[in-house]
C-alpha atoms as an extended CHARMM CRD file, in Angstrom:
* protein
*
       159  EXT
         1         1  MET       CA            -44.2150000000      -26.9490000000       -0.4290000000  PROA      1               0.0000000000
         2         2  ASN       CA            -41.7500000000      -28.8120000000        1.1740000000  PROA      2               0.0000000000
         3         3  ALA       CA            -42.4590000000      -29.1820000000        4.6010000000  PROA      3               0.0000000000
         4         4  HSD       CA            -44.1170000000      -32.5280000000        3.9630000000  PROA      4               0.0000000000
         5         5  ARG       CA            -45.7210000000      -34.3690000000        7.1170000000  PROA      5               0.0000000000
         6         6  HSD       CA            -47.1540000000      -37.8440000000        6.9210000000  PROA      6               0.0000000000
         7         7  ALA       CA            -49.6230000000      -39.6770000000        9.5120000000  PROA      7               0.0000000000
         8         8  VAL       CA            -51.6440000000      -42.3910000000        8.8630000000  PROA      8               0.0000000000
         9         9  VAL       CA            -55.5130000000      -41.5890000000        9.2140000000  PROA      9               0.0000000000
        10        10  THR       CA            -58.4260000000      -44.4670000000        9.6300000000  PROA      10              0.0000000000
        11        11  ARG       CA            -61.7260000000      -43.7430000000        8.9840000000  PROA      11              0.0000000000
        12        12  ALA       CA            -62.8540000000      -43.4470000000       12.7880000000  PROA      12              0.0000000000
        13        13  ASP       CA            -59.9440000000      -40.4040000000       12.8220000000  PROA      13              0.0000000000
        14        14  LEU       CA            -61.5600000000      -38.3650000000       10.2840000000  PROA      14              0.0000000000
        15        15  PRO       CA            -64.0230000000      -36.7180000000       12.5390000000  PROA      15              0.0000000000
        16        16  ARG       CA            -61.3970000000      -35.6900000000       14.8020000000  PROA      16              0.0000000000
        17        17  LEU       CA            -59.1150000000      -34.6600000000       11.8950000000  PROA      17              0.0000000000
        18        18  PHE       CA            -61.5900000000      -32.5050000000       10.5100000000  PROA      18              0.0000000000
        19        19  GLU       CA            -62.2380000000      -30.7370000000       13.9480000000  PROA      19              0.0000000000
        20        20  ALA       CA            -58.6590000000      -30.1200000000       14.2920000000  PROA      20              0.0000000000
        21        21  LEU       CA            -58.2240000000      -28.3550000000       11.0770000000  PROA      21              0.0000000000
        22        22  GLN       CA            -61.1550000000      -26.1070000000       11.5730000000  PROA      22              0.0000000000
        23        23  ALA       CA            -59.8490000000      -25.4530000000       14.9780000000  PROA      23              0.0000000000
        24        24  ARG       CA            -56.8050000000      -24.2170000000       13.4300000000  PROA      24              0.0000000000
        25        25  GLY       CA            -58.5670000000      -22.0000000000       10.9570000000  PROA      25              0.0000000000
        26        26  TYR       CA            -58.6130000000      -24.4030000000        7.8420000000  PROA      26              0.0000000000
        27        27  CYS       CA            -61.3030000000      -24.4350000000        5.2560000000  PROA      27              0.0000000000
        28        28  LEU       CA            -62.4140000000      -27.8910000000        4.7230000000  PROA      28              0.0000000000
        29        29  VAL       CA            -62.6940000000      -28.7890000000        1.0650000000  PROA      29              0.0000000000
        30        30  GLY       CA            -63.4040000000      -32.1570000000       -0.1860000000  PROA      30              0.0000000000
        31        31  PRO       CA            -66.1850000000      -34.0270000000       -2.5960000000  PROA      31              0.0000000000
        32        32  THR       CA            -69.6050000000      -33.5060000000       -1.9990000000  PROA      32              0.0000000000
        33        33  ILE       CA            -72.7990000000      -34.2400000000       -4.0050000000  PROA      33              0.0000000000
        34        34  ARG       CA            -74.5940000000      -30.6690000000       -5.5500000000  PROA      34              0.0000000000
        35        35  ASP       CA            -76.6760000000      -30.4450000000       -8.3580000000  PROA      35              0.0000000000
        36        36  GLY       CA            -76.4460000000      -34.4370000000       -9.2930000000  PROA      36              0.0000000000
        37        37  ALA       CA            -72.7030000000      -34.8280000000       -9.1500000000  PROA      37              0.0000000000
        38        38  ILE       CA            -69.7480000000      -35.2760000000       -6.9750000000  PROA      38              0.0000000000
        39        39  ILE       CA            -67.6700000000      -31.8960000000       -6.8440000000  PROA      39              0.0000000000
        40        40  TYR       CA            -65.2870000000      -30.2640000000       -4.8460000000  PROA      40              0.0000000000
        41        41  ASP       CA            -66.6380000000      -27.8230000000       -2.7480000000  PROA      41              0.0000000000
        42        42  GLN       CA            -66.6770000000      -26.5510000000        1.1250000000  PROA      42              0.0000000000
        43        43  ILE       CA            -67.4610000000      -29.1490000000        3.6230000000  PROA      43              0.0000000000
        44        44  LYS       CA            -67.9690000000      -29.2280000000        7.4650000000  PROA      44              0.0000000000
        45        45  ALA       CA            -68.1080000000      -33.1250000000        8.6370000000  PROA      45              0.0000000000
        46        46  ILE       CA            -67.8100000000      -36.4650000000        7.2200000000  PROA      46              0.0000000000
        47        47  ASP       CA            -71.5100000000      -36.5610000000        6.5590000000  PROA      47              0.0000000000
        48        48  ASP       CA            -71.0740000000      -33.7820000000        3.9630000000  PROA      48              0.0000000000
        49        49  LEU       CA            -68.9050000000      -36.7110000000        2.1120000000  PROA      49              0.0000000000
        50        50  PRO       CA            -70.4260000000      -38.4450000000       -0.6340000000  PROA      50              0.0000000000
        51        51  ILE       CA            -71.0930000000      -41.8810000000        1.4360000000  PROA      51              0.0000000000
        52        52  GLY       CA            -71.5900000000      -45.0610000000       -0.3280000000  PROA      52              0.0000000000
        53        53  TRP       CA            -71.7060000000      -42.7910000000       -3.8020000000  PROA      53              0.0000000000
        54        54  MET       CA            -69.9530000000      -43.7170000000       -6.7250000000  PROA      54              0.0000000000
        55        55  ASP       CA            -70.4220000000      -41.9340000000      -10.3340000000  PROA      55              0.0000000000
        56        56  GLN       CA            -70.7670000000      -43.4330000000      -13.9340000000  PROA      56              0.0000000000
        57        57  GLN       CA            -68.8740000000      -41.6000000000      -16.6690000000  PROA      57              0.0000000000
        58        58  ASP       CA            -69.2580000000      -42.2650000000      -20.2720000000  PROA      58              0.0000000000
        59        59  GLY       CA            -69.1130000000      -40.4000000000      -23.7010000000  PROA      59              0.0000000000
        60        60  GLY       CA            -71.4200000000      -37.5810000000      -22.9810000000  PROA      60              0.0000000000
        61        61  THR       CA            -73.1470000000      -38.7520000000      -19.9460000000  PROA      61              0.0000000000
        62        62  TYR       CA            -72.5790000000      -38.5960000000      -16.1670000000  PROA      62              0.0000000000
        63        63  ARG       CA            -74.6940000000      -39.8850000000      -13.7530000000  PROA      63              0.0000000000
        64        64  LEU       CA            -74.4690000000      -41.0480000000       -9.7110000000  PROA      64              0.0000000000
        65        65  LYS       CA            -75.2620000000      -44.1240000000       -8.8190000000  PROA      65              0.0000000000
        66        66  LYS       CA            -75.4290000000      -46.2400000000       -5.1510000000  PROA      66              0.0000000000
        67        67  ARG       CA            -72.8760000000      -48.2680000000       -4.3390000000  PROA      67              0.0000000000
        68        68  GLY       CA            -73.1990000000      -51.4280000000       -2.3100000000  PROA      68              0.0000000000
        69        69  ASP       CA            -70.8580000000      -50.1390000000        0.4700000000  PROA      69              0.0000000000
        70        70  VAL       CA            -70.3920000000      -46.9640000000        2.7230000000  PROA      70              0.0000000000
        71        71  ALA       CA            -67.0050000000      -45.6110000000        0.9870000000  PROA      71              0.0000000000
        72        72  LEU       CA            -66.3570000000      -41.9450000000        1.5140000000  PROA      72              0.0000000000
        73        73  PHE       CA            -64.2960000000      -41.6430000000       -1.9620000000  PROA      73              0.0000000000
        74        74  GLY       CA            -66.0340000000      -44.7680000000       -3.8610000000  PROA      74              0.0000000000
        75        75  TYR       CA            -66.1030000000      -42.2710000000       -7.4200000000  PROA      75              0.0000000000
        76        76  ALA       CA            -63.8200000000      -41.3260000000      -10.2990000000  PROA      76              0.0000000000
        77        77  VAL       CA            -62.3680000000      -37.8980000000      -10.5370000000  PROA      77              0.0000000000
        78        78  GLY       CA            -64.9410000000      -35.7260000000      -11.5010000000  PROA      78              0.0000000000
        79        79  PRO       CA            -65.3210000000      -32.4760000000      -13.4330000000  PROA      79              0.0000000000
        80        80  HSD       CA            -63.2830000000      -30.0950000000      -10.6590000000  PROA      80              0.0000000000
        81        81  SER       CA            -59.6660000000      -30.0010000000       -9.7530000000  PROA      81              0.0000000000
        82        82  TRP       CA            -58.1820000000      -28.3080000000       -6.5830000000  PROA      82              0.0000000000
        83        83  LYS       CA            -57.0760000000      -25.8130000000       -9.0740000000  PROA      83              0.0000000000
        84        84  LYS       CA            -59.6530000000      -23.7230000000       -8.6400000000  PROA      84              0.0000000000
        85        85  PHE       CA            -58.7350000000      -22.8920000000       -4.9160000000  PROA      85              0.0000000000
        86        86  LEU       CA            -54.8790000000      -22.4830000000       -5.5910000000  PROA      86              0.0000000000
        87        87  PHE       CA            -55.4420000000      -20.4180000000       -9.0990000000  PROA      87              0.0000000000
        88        88  PRO       CA            -58.7450000000      -19.2130000000       -9.4150000000  PROA      88              0.0000000000
        89        89  SER       CA            -59.8280000000      -18.2350000000      -12.9180000000  PROA      89              0.0000000000
        90        90  LYS       CA            -60.7250000000      -14.8430000000      -12.0040000000  PROA      90              0.0000000000
        91        91  GLN       CA            -58.2530000000      -12.9600000000       -9.4660000000  PROA      91              0.0000000000
        92        92  ARG       CA            -58.2250000000       -9.0560000000       -8.9940000000  PROA      92              0.0000000000
        93        93  ILE       CA            -54.3860000000       -8.0880000000       -8.6050000000  PROA      93              0.0000000000
        94        94  PHE       CA            -54.6810000000       -4.5870000000       -8.5290000000  PROA      94              0.0000000000
        95        95  SER       CA            -56.5970000000       -1.2200000000       -8.6460000000  PROA      95              0.0000000000
        96        96  ALA       CA            -55.9090000000        1.7640000000       -9.9940000000  PROA      96              0.0000000000
        97        97  GLU       CA            -57.3740000000        5.3190000000       -8.4420000000  PROA      97              0.0000000000
        98        98  ARG       CA            -57.2810000000        8.4300000000      -10.8800000000  PROA      98              0.0000000000
        99        99  THR       CA            -55.1270000000       11.3790000000       -9.1240000000  PROA      99              0.0000000000
       100       100  GLY       CA            -54.6840000000       14.7930000000      -10.1100000000  PROA      100             0.0000000000
       101       101  THR       CA            -52.1710000000       13.7040000000      -13.1140000000  PROA      101             0.0000000000
       102       102  GLY       CA            -51.7560000000       10.2860000000      -13.1050000000  PROA      102             0.0000000000
       103       103  PHE       CA            -52.6180000000        7.1160000000      -11.3060000000  PROA      103             0.0000000000
       104       104  GLU       CA            -52.0930000000        5.4470000000       -8.2300000000  PROA      104             0.0000000000
       105       105  ILE       CA            -51.7460000000        1.8770000000       -7.9250000000  PROA      105             0.0000000000
       106       106  LYS       CA            -52.8540000000       -0.7030000000       -5.2740000000  PROA      106             0.0000000000
       107       107  GLN       CA            -51.8620000000       -3.8750000000       -5.1050000000  PROA      107             0.0000000000
       108       108  GLU       CA            -54.7080000000       -6.5770000000       -3.8900000000  PROA      108             0.0000000000
       109       109  THR       CA            -53.8230000000       -9.0120000000       -0.8570000000  PROA      109             0.0000000000
       110       110  ASP       CA            -54.6580000000      -12.1110000000       -1.1250000000  PROA      110             0.0000000000
       111       111  ASP       CA            -57.2450000000      -12.8840000000        1.7150000000  PROA      111             0.0000000000
       112       112  SER       CA            -58.0660000000      -16.5690000000        1.0520000000  PROA      112             0.0000000000
       113       113  PRO       CA            -58.6880000000      -18.7760000000        3.4230000000  PROA      113             0.0000000000
       114       114  LYS       CA            -56.3780000000      -21.2090000000        4.6400000000  PROA      114             0.0000000000
       115       115  TYR       CA            -57.6460000000      -24.8260000000        2.6290000000  PROA      115             0.0000000000
       116       116  ALA       CA            -57.5190000000      -28.2780000000        4.1990000000  PROA      116             0.0000000000
       117       117  PHE       CA            -58.1650000000      -30.4240000000        0.7450000000  PROA      117             0.0000000000
       118       118  ILE       CA            -59.5870000000      -33.9280000000        1.9320000000  PROA      118             0.0000000000
       119       119  GLY       CA            -59.3670000000      -36.9530000000       -0.3670000000  PROA      119             0.0000000000
       120       120  VAL       CA            -57.0180000000      -35.7740000000       -2.6450000000  PROA      120             0.0000000000
       121       121  ARG       CA            -55.6720000000      -38.4880000000       -4.8560000000  PROA      121             0.0000000000
       122       122  SER       CA            -52.3400000000      -39.3860000000       -6.1410000000  PROA      122             0.0000000000
       123       123  CYS       CA            -52.8810000000      -38.6790000000       -9.6780000000  PROA      123             0.0000000000
       124       124  GLU       CA            -54.2370000000      -35.2840000000       -8.2820000000  PROA      124             0.0000000000
       125       125  LEU       CA            -51.1880000000      -34.7020000000       -6.2980000000  PROA      125             0.0000000000
       126       126  HSD       CA            -49.2440000000      -35.3500000000       -9.2210000000  PROA      126             0.0000000000
       127       127  ALA       CA            -51.0860000000      -32.2240000000      -10.5910000000  PROA      127             0.0000000000
       128       128  ILE       CA            -50.5410000000      -29.7610000000       -8.3890000000  PROA      128             0.0000000000
       129       129  ALA       CA            -46.5420000000      -30.8120000000       -8.1410000000  PROA      129             0.0000000000
       130       130  ILE       CA            -46.9600000000      -29.8830000000      -12.3220000000  PROA      130             0.0000000000
       131       131  GLN       CA            -48.4720000000      -26.8320000000      -11.1720000000  PROA      131             0.0000000000
       132       132  ASP       CA            -46.3390000000      -25.8400000000       -8.3340000000  PROA      132             0.0000000000
       133       133  ARG       CA            -43.5100000000      -26.2270000000      -10.9630000000  PROA      133             0.0000000000
       134       134  VAL       CA            -44.9900000000      -23.9010000000      -13.5370000000  PROA      134             0.0000000000
       135       135  PHE       CA            -46.6130000000      -21.4310000000      -11.0630000000  PROA      135             0.0000000000
       136       136  MET       CA            -43.4830000000      -21.2690000000       -8.6440000000  PROA      136             0.0000000000
       137       137  GLY       CA            -41.1130000000      -22.5560000000      -10.7840000000  PROA      137             0.0000000000
       138       138  GLN       CA            -38.3960000000      -19.8730000000      -12.8760000000  PROA      138             0.0000000000
       139       139  PHE       CA            -40.8400000000      -17.2240000000      -12.7010000000  PROA      139             0.0000000000
       140       140  THR       CA            -43.1320000000      -16.9380000000       -9.4730000000  PROA      140             0.0000000000
       141       141  ASP       CA            -47.3550000000      -16.2210000000       -8.9160000000  PROA      141             0.0000000000
       142       142  PRO       CA            -47.2360000000      -14.5940000000       -5.8700000000  PROA      142             0.0000000000
       143       143  VAL       CA            -50.9920000000      -15.1680000000       -5.6740000000  PROA      143             0.0000000000
       144       144  TYR       CA            -50.4060000000      -18.8250000000       -6.2290000000  PROA      144             0.0000000000
       145       145  ARG       CA            -47.4600000000      -18.8830000000       -3.6650000000  PROA      145             0.0000000000
       146       146  ALA       CA            -49.5290000000      -17.4970000000       -0.8220000000  PROA      146             0.0000000000
       147       147  ARG       CA            -52.2340000000      -19.7810000000       -1.3870000000  PROA      147             0.0000000000
       148       148  ARG       CA            -50.4720000000      -23.3270000000       -1.8190000000  PROA      148             0.0000000000
       149       149  GLY       CA            -48.1710000000      -22.1670000000        1.0990000000  PROA      149             0.0000000000
       150       150  LYS       CA            -51.3530000000      -22.1850000000        3.4800000000  PROA      150             0.0000000000
       151       151  ALA       CA            -52.8700000000      -25.3010000000        1.8280000000  PROA      151             0.0000000000
       152       152  CYS       CA            -52.9880000000      -28.6890000000        3.9060000000  PROA      152             0.0000000000
       153       153  ILE       CA            -53.3350000000      -31.8310000000        2.0120000000  PROA      153             0.0000000000
       154       154  VAL       CA            -54.9640000000      -35.0290000000        2.9330000000  PROA      154             0.0000000000
       155       155  ALA       CA            -54.2120000000      -37.6330000000        0.6960000000  PROA      155             0.0000000000
       156       156  GLY       CA            -53.8820000000      -41.2910000000        0.6560000000  PROA      156             0.0000000000
       157       157  LYS       CA            -54.9340000000      -44.8390000000       -0.8910000000  PROA      157             0.0000000000
       158       158  TRP       CA            -58.7930000000      -44.4940000000       -1.1860000000  PROA      158             0.0000000000
       159       159  GLY       CA            -61.1250000000      -47.0140000000       -2.1980000000  PROA      159             0.0000000000
């Protein structure tokens, strides 16, 4: 949102950063290997990242391949995006209960965790900025605003 804070974090600092974020109640989400693909999912430690792995993508193909190094973020942007955490495809927004002659509407509360997105790339930051304009522009989606307001983004120059 508007409270941008910047810091330089080295690879050696990442374990302490992860611990500090978790101590502050953040659920870490980052690239990890699941079912033969690099996807964004919950992680706990640096060892959950796709260390030394890359993905090869071409028309109709996707496969993982071992790199010749120990890069943490040495893959192309994959099949997932951060949007699924900020604006899930399914979200209950209210429930209704029948009363004697009508209905009582109950608003749902957003009980999603505070997310810390690890390894966000420049192009993904731009995509999140577009989502911000769409969902918090002239007409605001309160669920998106709440989730976005709780999010911490760890972005950088990866390679």
